């Protein structure tokens, strides 16, 4: 059966997106099985083999040659007899003394529960109740089955100790043999007693002395035969104490746990993948925003700490998929921006928080810098002030005070810092601000700042607040020459994207170039599988 390429790629994509979840669930299942099998009380199984060989009668029979093998019905009948209560009780008497905990519990959940917690079972009851309890323990602990169509009967006994398991299997075979011999002898004794009764009544019946002598001889023969009877079965192979426990089977349990864990993990992975309500492809992003094209940025597994960013990939790994995506975004914006005097201002925003906006802004700024442009990256996200956690530069502080009119705008030049990895200039905030949006961005100061930036730089990338802060967006967006709208894979909903596009159009008096970016997109495996480079996350 050939799996269609599209379905195979979708399946591999789910594995790539939820690989950690799958590995975690399988690991939990295997460790759980290992824990359970380690604390369960071990069960040992011993096997004795009984061969059915019909005897000629007794030890006095001439030749002592076994008769033909009985038919299958006779052997099956012996199996049923061995499962009967008298045989089981005789075996119990032969292995006594014992404790209830010596037997295997079979499918009885109560002894398994007690054994799991290493709790000893209650002692046997007295009388008929104790007898019924013992029979139940025996039936749970032994199994008697014929081996195919052969005259061999396998007696399997399970117990919590190897020695007791072997004793129990052997005792069951010996009990059947003993009861069979006893039954044959008893029938002969009954025939002898009948003849003795005839001898006692011989005088009244008028029997001749010769006839009485024959009866006495027959009675003596029956008495001798009763003491020398042979069984129709023998123990061909005695059970030996097993060297390893038959339960729990750790290898089988771990294999089954791994398979079940994989099944559960795949079910969870496909369920979570199907429940993702946000956009999950550039095609969906293009449809939601109404533009002609979108750019995808991969999700990468490397951890990010303060002072470093996954946007460092643009400098440290210029051939990585992340860097290629940033260059694609930079080229698309360059084509969209109208040629004219002065620098261009590009605003980077997202519908909500934590969608990769700041990382995208920094990566884009470094991509423009690598293209030979003079670039300034401005942290206008005064509500989170997250940029300084991505760029390892000293904090100057005071940017929000300048916007609020509390400090001279000419002091901004001293607040600009250099990116340690590139020639990029960076203007960062030191901490989140609670100043109202109309004070920071509604006055003439913000416009004056942007005019100075346009005169000094070719490109200004503004990391603005998310549209969660709609007031800030309403004051900032009218100054944009282009907008980058960042959506997070599987998180940003289409309705939020459509609302963002409406907000951008309402805030800007003229149509402004809009380039949507699908950030944090998981890798999708394809044939041939490309090399997977580490990358970024939004937080």
Coordinates of C-alpha atoms in Angstrom, one line a residue:
X1 CA 0.0 0.0 0.0
X2 CA 1.4 3.4 -1.1
X3 CA 0.7 6.3 1.2
X4 CA 0.0 9.5 -0.7
X5 CA 2.8 12.1 -0.4
X6 CA 0.6 14.8 1.1
X7 CA -0.8 12.6 3.8
X8 CA 2.7 11.3 4.7
X9 CA 4.0 14.9 4.9
X10 CA 1.1 15.9 7.1
X11 CA 1.7 12.9 9.4
X12 CA 5.5 13.7 9.6
X13 CA 4.5 17.4 10.3
X14 CA 2.4 16.3 13.3
X15 CA 5.4 14.2 14.6
X16 CA 7.7 17.2 14.2
X17 CA 5.3 19.7 15.9
X18 CA 4.5 17.4 18.8
X19 CA 7.7 15.4 19.1
X20 CA 8.3 16.4 22.7
X21 CA 4.8 15.4 23.7
X22 CA 5.0 12.0 22.0
X23 CA 8.4 11.3 23.6
X24 CA 7.1 12.4 27.0
X25 CA 3.9 10.2 26.9
X26 CA 5.9 7.2 25.8
X27 CA 8.5 7.7 28.5
X28 CA 5.8 8.1 31.1
X29 CA 4.1 4.9 30.0
X30 CA 7.4 2.9 30.0
X31 CA 8.5 4.3 33.4
X32 CA 5.1 3.5 34.8
X33 CA 5.2 -0.1 33.6
X34 CA 8.8 -0.4 34.9
X35 CA 7.6 0.9 38.3
X36 CA 4.6 -1.4 38.5
X37 CA 6.5 -4.5 37.4
X38 CA 9.3 -3.7 39.9
X39 CA 7.0 -3.6 43.0
X40 CA 4.5 -6.4 42.0
X41 CA 5.0 -9.7 43.9
X42 CA 6.7 -12.1 41.5
X43 CA 4.9 -15.3 40.4
X44 CA 6.8 -18.5 39.5
X45 CA 5.4 -21.3 37.3
X46 CA 6.5 -24.9 37.3
X47 CA 5.3 -27.6 34.9
X48 CA 5.0 -31.4 35.5
X49 CA 4.2 -33.8 32.6
X50 CA 1.9 -36.8 33.1
X51 CA 1.8 -39.6 30.5
X52 CA -1.3 -41.7 30.1
X53 CA -0.3 -45.4 29.7
X54 CA -3.1 -47.9 30.5
X55 CA -1.6 -50.6 32.8
X56 CA -2.2 -54.4 32.2
X57 CA -3.9 -54.7 35.5
X58 CA -1.5 -55.2 38.4
X59 CA 2.1 -56.2 39.1
X60 CA 1.2 -59.9 39.0
X61 CA 0.0 -59.7 35.4
X62 CA 2.2 -61.7 33.0
X63 CA 4.6 -59.7 30.8
X64 CA 3.5 -56.4 32.4
X65 CA 3.2 -54.9 28.9
X66 CA 1.3 -51.6 28.6
X67 CA -1.9 -51.7 26.6
X68 CA -2.6 -49.6 23.6
X69 CA -2.8 -45.8 24.0
X70 CA -6.4 -44.9 24.9
X71 CA -8.5 -42.8 22.6
X72 CA -8.7 -39.0 22.9
X73 CA -12.0 -39.2 24.8
X74 CA -10.4 -41.3 27.6
X75 CA -7.5 -38.9 27.9
X76 CA -9.8 -35.9 28.0
X77 CA -11.7 -37.6 30.7
X78 CA -8.6 -38.0 32.8
X79 CA -7.9 -34.2 32.4
X80 CA -11.4 -33.4 33.7
X81 CA -10.9 -35.8 36.6
X82 CA -7.7 -34.2 37.5
X83 CA -9.6 -30.8 37.7
X84 CA -12.1 -32.2 40.1
X85 CA -12.4 -31.2 43.8
X86 CA -11.2 -34.5 45.3
X87 CA -7.9 -34.5 43.3
X88 CA -7.3 -30.8 44.1
X89 CA -8.0 -31.4 47.8
X90 CA -5.7 -34.4 47.9
X91 CA -2.9 -32.3 46.4
X92 CA -3.6 -29.6 49.0
X93 CA -3.1 -32.2 51.7
X94 CA 0.2 -33.4 50.1
X95 CA 1.7 -29.8 50.0
X96 CA 0.5 -28.7 53.5
X97 CA 1.4 -26.7 55.5
X98 CA 1.1 -23.5 53.5
X99 CA -0.2 -19.9 53.6
X100 CA -2.8 -18.3 51.3
X101 CA -0.1 -15.9 50.1
X102 CA 1.9 -18.9 48.7
X103 CA -0.6 -19.4 45.9
X104 CA -1.0 -17.3 42.7
X105 CA -4.0 -15.1 42.6
X106 CA -4.8 -15.6 38.9
X107 CA -7.4 -13.0 37.9
X108 CA -8.6 -12.5 41.4
X109 CA -8.1 -8.7 41.9
X110 CA -8.1 -8.7 45.7
X111 CA -5.0 -10.8 46.2
X112 CA -3.3 -8.9 43.4
X113 CA -4.1 -5.7 45.2
X114 CA -2.8 -7.0 48.5
X115 CA 0.3 -8.3 46.8
X116 CA 1.0 -5.0 45.1
X117 CA 1.2 -3.3 48.5
X118 CA 2.9 -6.3 50.1
X119 CA 0.0 -6.9 52.4
X120 CA -0.4 -10.5 53.7
X121 CA -3.8 -12.1 53.0
X122 CA -6.1 -13.1 55.8
X123 CA -5.6 -16.7 57.2
X124 CA -7.8 -19.5 55.9
X125 CA -11.2 -19.9 57.5
X126 CA -12.4 -23.0 59.3
X127 CA -14.7 -25.7 58.1
X128 CA -16.5 -25.6 54.8
X129 CA -15.6 -22.0 54.1
X130 CA -11.9 -22.8 54.5
X131 CA -12.3 -25.7 52.1
X132 CA -14.0 -23.5 49.5
X133 CA -11.3 -20.9 49.9
X134 CA -8.6 -23.5 49.4
X135 CA -10.3 -24.8 46.2
X136 CA -10.5 -21.3 44.8
X137 CA -6.8 -20.8 45.5
X138 CA -6.0 -24.1 43.8
X139 CA -8.1 -23.3 40.7
X140 CA -6.4 -19.9 40.3
X141 CA -3.0 -21.4 40.7
X142 CA -3.0 -24.5 38.5
X143 CA -3.9 -25.3 35.0
X144 CA -4.2 -28.8 33.5
X145 CA -4.2 -29.3 29.7
X146 CA -3.5 -32.0 27.2
X147 CA -0.6 -31.4 24.8
X148 CA -2.2 -31.5 21.4
X149 CA -3.4 -35.0 20.4
X150 CA -0.6 -36.7 22.4
X151 CA -1.2 -38.7 25.7
X152 CA 0.8 -36.1 27.5
X153 CA -0.9 -33.9 30.1
X154 CA 0.8 -30.7 31.3
X155 CA 0.3 -29.7 34.9
X156 CA 1.2 -26.0 35.4
X157 CA 1.3 -24.6 38.9
X158 CA 1.9 -20.9 39.8
X159 CA 3.0 -19.7 43.2
X160 CA 4.9 -16.9 44.9
X161 CA 8.0 -19.1 45.5
X162 CA 9.8 -21.5 43.0
X163 CA 9.8 -24.4 45.5
X164 CA 6.1 -24.2 46.2
X165 CA 5.3 -24.0 42.5
X166 CA 7.2 -27.2 41.8
X167 CA 5.7 -29.0 44.9
X168 CA 2.2 -28.0 43.8
X169 CA 2.6 -29.3 40.2
X170 CA 4.1 -32.6 41.4
X171 CA 1.5 -33.0 44.1
X172 CA -1.3 -32.6 41.7
X173 CA 0.0 -35.4 39.5
X174 CA 0.8 -37.7 42.4
X175 CA -2.7 -37.0 43.9
X176 CA -4.4 -38.2 40.7
X177 CA -2.2 -41.3 40.5
X178 CA -2.9 -42.1 44.2
X179 CA -6.6 -41.6 43.9
X180 CA -6.7 -43.7 40.7
X181 CA -4.8 -46.6 42.4
X182 CA -7.1 -46.3 45.4
X183 CA -10.2 -46.4 43.3
X184 CA -9.0 -49.6 41.5
X185 CA -8.1 -51.3 44.8
X186 CA -11.4 -50.4 46.4
X187 CA -13.3 -52.0 43.5
X188 CA -11.3 -55.2 43.9
X189 CA -11.8 -55.2 47.7
X190 CA -15.5 -54.9 47.2
X191 CA -15.5 -57.9 44.9
X192 CA -13.4 -59.9 47.5
X193 CA -15.9 -59.0 50.2
X194 CA -18.7 -60.3 48.0
X195 CA -17.0 -63.6 47.6
X196 CA -16.3 -63.8 51.3
X197 CA -20.0 -63.4 51.9
X198 CA -20.7 -66.3 49.5
X199 CA -18.2 -68.5 51.4
X200 CA -19.9 -67.7 54.7
X201 CA -23.2 -68.8 53.3
X202 CA -21.8 -71.9 51.5
X203 CA -23.1 -74.3 54.1
X204 CA -26.6 -73.2 53.7
X205 CA -26.4 -73.3 49.9
X206 CA -25.1 -76.9 49.8
X207 CA -21.9 -76.0 47.8
X208 CA -19.4 -78.8 47.3
X209 CA -16.0 -78.5 49.1
X210 CA -14.3 -78.0 45.7
X211 CA -16.4 -75.0 44.9
X212 CA -15.7 -73.5 48.3
X213 CA -12.0 -73.9 47.8
X214 CA -12.3 -72.2 44.4
X215 CA -14.1 -69.2 46.0
X216 CA -11.4 -68.9 48.7
X217 CA -8.7 -69.0 46.1
X218 CA -10.4 -66.3 44.1
X219 CA -10.8 -64.2 47.2
X220 CA -7.1 -64.4 47.9
X221 CA -6.3 -63.4 44.3
X222 CA -8.5 -60.4 44.6
X223 CA -6.9 -59.4 47.9
X224 CA -3.5 -59.6 46.3
X225 CA -4.5 -57.7 43.2
X226 CA -6.0 -54.9 45.4
X227 CA -2.6 -54.4 47.0
X228 CA -0.7 -54.4 43.7
X229 CA -2.7 -52.2 41.3
X230 CA -0.9 -50.1 38.8
X231 CA -2.1 -46.6 37.6
X232 CA -3.0 -45.8 34.0
X233 CA -0.8 -42.7 34.1
X234 CA 2.7 -41.8 35.4
X235 CA 4.7 -38.7 36.0
X236 CA 7.1 -38.7 33.1
X237 CA 8.8 -35.4 34.1
X238 CA 8.7 -34.0 37.6
X239 CA 8.4 -30.2 37.9
X240 CA 11.6 -28.4 39.0
X241 CA 11.7 -25.1 40.8
X242 CA 11.9 -22.4 38.1
X243 CA 14.9 -20.1 38.0
X244 CA 13.0 -17.0 36.8
X245 CA 9.6 -15.5 37.6
X246 CA 6.9 -15.9 34.9
X247 CA 5.1 -12.8 36.1
X248 CA 5.5 -10.0 35.8
X249 CA 7.3 -10.3 32.4
X250 CA 9.2 -7.0 32.4
X251 CA 10.3 -7.2 28.7
X252 CA 6.7 -7.9 27.5
X253 CA 5.2 -5.3 29.8
X254 CA 7.7 -2.6 28.7
X255 CA 7.1 -3.4 25.0
X256 CA 3.3 -3.3 25.5
X257 CA 3.6 -0.1 27.5
X258 CA 5.7 1.5 24.8
X259 CA 3.1 0.5 22.1
X260 CA 0.2 1.8 24.2
X261 CA 2.1 4.9 25.1
X262 CA 2.8 5.6 21.4
X263 CA -0.8 5.0 20.5
X264 CA -2.0 7.5 23.2
X265 CA 0.8 10.0 22.3
X266 CA -0.2 10.0 18.6
X267 CA -3.9 10.4 19.6
X268 CA -3.0 13.3 21.8
X269 CA -0.7 14.8 19.1
X270 CA -3.4 14.7 16.4
X271 CA -6.0 15.9 18.8
X272 CA -4.0 18.9 19.9
X273 CA -3.0 19.6 16.3
X274 CA -6.7 19.5 15.3
X275 CA -7.7 21.8 18.1
X276 CA -5.2 24.6 17.2
X277 CA -7.6 27.4 16.3
X278 CA -5.0 29.8 14.9
X279 CA -3.6 30.1 11.4
X280 CA -1.3 27.2 10.5
X281 CA 0.0 28.1 7.0
X282 CA 1.0 31.1 5.0
X283 CA -2.0 30.4 2.7
X284 CA -4.4 30.8 5.7
X285 CA -2.5 33.9 6.7
X286 CA -2.8 35.4 3.2
X287 CA -6.5 34.6 3.1
X288 CA -7.2 36.2 6.5
X289 CA -5.3 39.4 5.8
X290 CA -6.3 39.8 2.2
X291 CA -2.7 40.3 0.9
X292 CA -0.9 38.5 -2.0
X293 CA 1.9 36.9 -0.1
X294 CA 3.2 36.1 3.4
X295 CA 6.5 35.1 4.9
X296 CA 7.0 32.1 7.3
X297 CA 9.5 32.1 10.1
X298 CA 10.4 28.7 11.7
X299 CA 10.0 27.7 15.3
X300 CA 13.3 26.6 16.7
X301 CA 14.3 24.7 19.8
X302 CA 17.2 26.7 21.2
X303 CA 16.6 28.3 24.6
X304 CA 16.9 32.1 24.9
X305 CA 18.2 33.9 28.0
X306 CA 18.4 37.6 28.8
X307 CA 20.9 39.4 26.6
X308 CA 20.6 36.9 23.8
X309 CA 17.9 36.4 21.1
X310 CA 16.9 33.9 18.5
X311 CA 17.3 36.8 16.1
X312 CA 21.0 36.4 16.6
X313 CA 20.7 33.7 13.9
X314 CA 20.7 36.5 11.3
X315 CA 24.4 37.2 12.3
X316 CA 25.6 33.9 13.8
X317 CA 23.9 31.5 11.3
X318 CA 23.3 33.4 8.1
X319 CA 22.4 30.3 6.1
X320 CA 19.8 29.0 8.6
X321 CA 16.1 28.8 7.6
X322 CA 15.4 31.6 10.1
X323 CA 18.0 34.0 8.5
X324 CA 16.6 33.1 5.0
X325 CA 13.1 34.0 6.2
X326 CA 14.3 37.3 7.5
X327 CA 16.0 38.2 4.3
X328 CA 12.9 37.2 2.4
X329 CA 10.9 39.6 4.6
X330 CA 13.5 42.3 4.1
X331 CA 13.3 42.0 0.3
X332 CA 9.5 42.0 0.3
X333 CA 9.5 45.2 2.3
X334 CA 12.2 46.8 0.1
X335 CA 10.1 46.2 -3.0
X336 CA 6.9 47.5 -1.2
X337 CA 8.4 50.7 0.0
X338 CA 8.1 53.7 -2.3
X339 CA 11.3 55.4 -3.3
X340 CA 11.6 58.9 -2.0
X341 CA 13.6 61.3 0.0
X342 CA 14.4 60.5 3.6
X343 CA 14.3 57.2 5.5
X344 CA 11.5 54.7 5.7
X345 CA 9.7 53.8 8.9
X346 CA 8.5 50.2 9.3
X347 CA 6.2 49.2 12.1
X348 CA 6.2 45.7 13.5
X349 CA 3.1 44.7 15.4
X350 CA 1.0 41.7 16.3
X351 CA -2.7 41.1 17.3
X352 CA -1.7 39.9 20.7
X353 CA 1.2 39.4 23.1
X354 CA 3.8 36.7 22.9
X355 CA 3.5 36.1 19.2
X356 CA 7.2 36.7 18.2
X357 CA 6.9 40.4 17.4
X358 CA 10.0 41.7 19.1
X359 CA 12.2 38.8 17.8
X360 CA 10.9 39.5 14.3
X361 CA 11.6 43.3 14.6
X362 CA 15.2 42.6 15.7
X363 CA 15.8 40.0 13.0
X364 CA 14.4 42.3 10.3
X365 CA 16.6 45.2 11.5
X366 CA 19.7 43.1 11.4
X367 CA 18.7 41.9 7.9
X368 CA 18.5 45.4 6.6
X369 CA 21.8 46.2 8.3
X370 CA 23.4 43.2 6.6
X371 CA 22.1 44.7 3.3
X372 CA 24.2 47.8 3.9
X373 CA 21.4 50.1 5.1
X374 CA 21.7 52.5 8.0
X375 CA 19.1 51.1 10.5
X376 CA 17.7 52.2 13.8
X377 CA 15.6 49.8 15.9
X378 CA 13.2 51.7 18.2
X379 CA 11.5 50.1 21.2
X380 CA 8.1 51.8 21.1
X381 CA 6.5 48.9 23.0
X382 CA 6.4 50.9 26.2
X383 CA 4.0 48.4 27.9
X384 CA 6.4 45.5 27.9
X385 CA 9.8 47.0 27.2
X386 CA 11.0 43.6 26.0
X387 CA 13.7 44.6 23.5
X388 CA 16.4 45.1 26.1
X389 CA 16.1 41.4 27.0
X390 CA 17.0 40.5 23.4
X391 CA 19.9 42.9 22.9
X392 CA 22.8 43.1 25.3
X393 CA 23.3 46.8 25.5
X394 CA 23.5 49.2 28.5
X395 CA 20.2 50.8 29.4
X396 CA 20.1 54.6 28.9
X397 CA 16.6 55.2 30.1
X398 CA 14.5 58.3 29.6
X399 CA 13.0 57.5 26.2
X400 CA 9.4 57.6 27.6
X401 CA 10.2 60.8 29.4
X402 CA 11.2 62.4 26.1
X403 CA 8.0 61.2 24.5
X404 CA 6.0 62.6 27.4
X405 CA 7.8 66.0 27.0
X406 CA 9.6 65.7 30.4
X407 CA 13.1 65.7 28.7
X408 CA 14.6 67.5 25.7
X409 CA 14.3 65.7 22.5
X410 CA 17.9 66.5 21.7
X411 CA 18.9 64.0 24.5
X412 CA 17.8 61.1 22.4
X413 CA 21.1 61.0 20.5
X414 CA 22.8 60.0 23.7
X415 CA 20.4 57.2 24.4
X416 CA 21.1 55.4 21.1
X417 CA 23.2 52.2 21.6
X418 CA 25.1 50.0 19.1
X419 CA 24.1 46.4 18.6
X420 CA 27.1 44.2 19.7
X421 CA 26.6 41.8 16.8
X422 CA 26.1 44.4 14.0
X423 CA 26.2 48.0 13.0
X424 CA 22.6 48.4 13.9
X425 CA 21.6 51.3 16.2
X426 CA 19.2 50.5 19.0
X427 CA 17.0 52.8 21.1
X428 CA 15.5 50.7 24.0
X429 CA 13.3 51.3 27.0
X430 CA 14.5 50.5 30.5
X431 CA 11.2 49.4 32.0
X432 CA 7.4 49.3 31.2
X433 CA 5.6 52.6 31.3
X434 CA 2.1 53.4 32.6
X435 CA 1.9 56.8 30.9
X436 CA -1.3 57.1 28.8
X437 CA -0.9 56.6 25.1
X438 CA -2.1 60.0 24.1
X439 CA 0.6 61.6 26.2
X440 CA 3.4 59.4 24.7
X441 CA 2.3 59.2 21.1
X442 CA -0.6 61.6 20.6
X443 CA 1.5 64.8 20.8
X444 CA 3.9 66.4 18.4
X445 CA 7.0 64.9 20.1
X446 CA 6.7 61.4 18.6
X447 CA 6.3 62.8 15.1
X448 CA 9.3 65.0 15.6
X449 CA 11.3 62.0 16.7
X450 CA 10.4 60.1 13.6
X451 CA 11.3 63.1 11.4
X452 CA 14.7 63.2 12.9
X453 CA 15.1 59.5 12.5
X454 CA 14.1 59.7 8.8
X455 CA 16.8 62.3 8.3
X456 CA 19.5 60.3 10.0
X457 CA 18.7 56.7 8.9
X458 CA 17.7 54.8 5.8
X459 CA 15.4 52.4 7.7
X460 CA 13.7 52.7 11.1
X461 CA 12.2 49.5 12.5
X462 CA 9.7 50.3 15.3
X463 CA 8.7 47.5 17.7
X464 CA 5.3 48.9 18.7
X465 CA 2.8 47.6 21.2
X466 CA 0.5 44.8 20.1
X467 CA -3.0 45.6 19.0
X468 CA -4.1 44.5 22.5
X469 CA -3.2 48.1 23.3
X470 CA -5.4 49.6 20.7
X471 CA -4.9 53.2 21.8
X472 CA -1.2 53.1 21.2
X473 CA -1.8 51.6 17.7
X474 CA -4.2 54.3 16.8
X475 CA -1.6 57.0 17.6
X476 CA 1.5 55.2 16.1
X477 CA 0.2 53.7 12.9
X478 CA -0.5 56.9 11.0
X479 CA 3.3 57.4 10.8
X480 CA 4.0 54.1 9.1
X481 CA 5.5 53.7 5.7
X482 CA 5.0 49.9 5.9
X483 CA 3.6 47.5 8.4
X484 CA 4.7 44.0 9.4
X485 CA 1.9 42.0 10.9
X486 CA 3.2 39.1 13.0
X487 CA 0.9 36.1 13.6
X488 CA 1.9 33.1 15.8
X489 CA 1.4 29.6 14.3
X490 CA -1.6 27.9 15.8
X491 CA -2.3 30.8 18.2
X492 CA -3.4 33.9 16.3
X493 CA -7.0 33.5 15.2
X494 CA -8.3 34.6 11.8
X495 CA -10.8 36.9 13.4
X496 CA -8.0 38.7 15.3
X497 CA -6.0 39.1 12.1
X498 CA -9.0 40.6 10.3
X499 CA -9.5 43.0 13.1
X500 CA -5.8 43.9 12.9
X501 CA -6.1 44.7 9.2
X502 CA -9.2 46.8 9.8
X503 CA -7.4 48.7 12.6
X504 CA -4.4 49.4 10.3
X505 CA -6.6 50.7 7.5
X506 CA -8.6 52.9 9.9
X507 CA -5.4 54.4 11.5
X508 CA -3.6 55.2 8.3
X509 CA -5.0 57.8 5.9
X510 CA -3.5 56.1 2.8
X511 CA -3.0 52.5 1.8
X512 CA 0.1 51.2 3.5
X513 CA 2.2 48.2 2.4
X514 CA 1.4 45.2 4.7
X515 CA 3.5 42.1 4.9
X516 CA 2.2 39.4 7.2
X517 CA 4.6 37.0 8.9
X518 CA 3.8 33.6 10.2
X519 CA 6.1 33.2 13.2
X520 CA 6.9 30.2 15.2
X521 CA 6.0 27.8 12.4
X522 CA 6.9 24.2 13.3
X523 CA 9.1 22.3 10.9
X524 CA 7.4 20.0 8.3
X525 CA 9.5 17.1 7.2
X526 CA 9.7 16.5 3.5
X527 CA 11.6 14.1 1.2
X528 CA 14.5 14.6 1.0
X529 CA 14.5 15.8 4.6
X530 CA 16.4 19.2 4.8
X531 CA 18.8 19.9 7.6
X532 CA 16.9 21.4 10.5
X533 CA 18.6 24.5 12.1
X534 CA 17.9 25.8 15.6
X535 CA 15.9 28.9 15.8
X536 CA 13.7 31.1 18.0
X537 CA 10.7 31.5 20.2
X538 CA 8.8 34.6 21.1
X539 CA 9.6 34.5 24.8

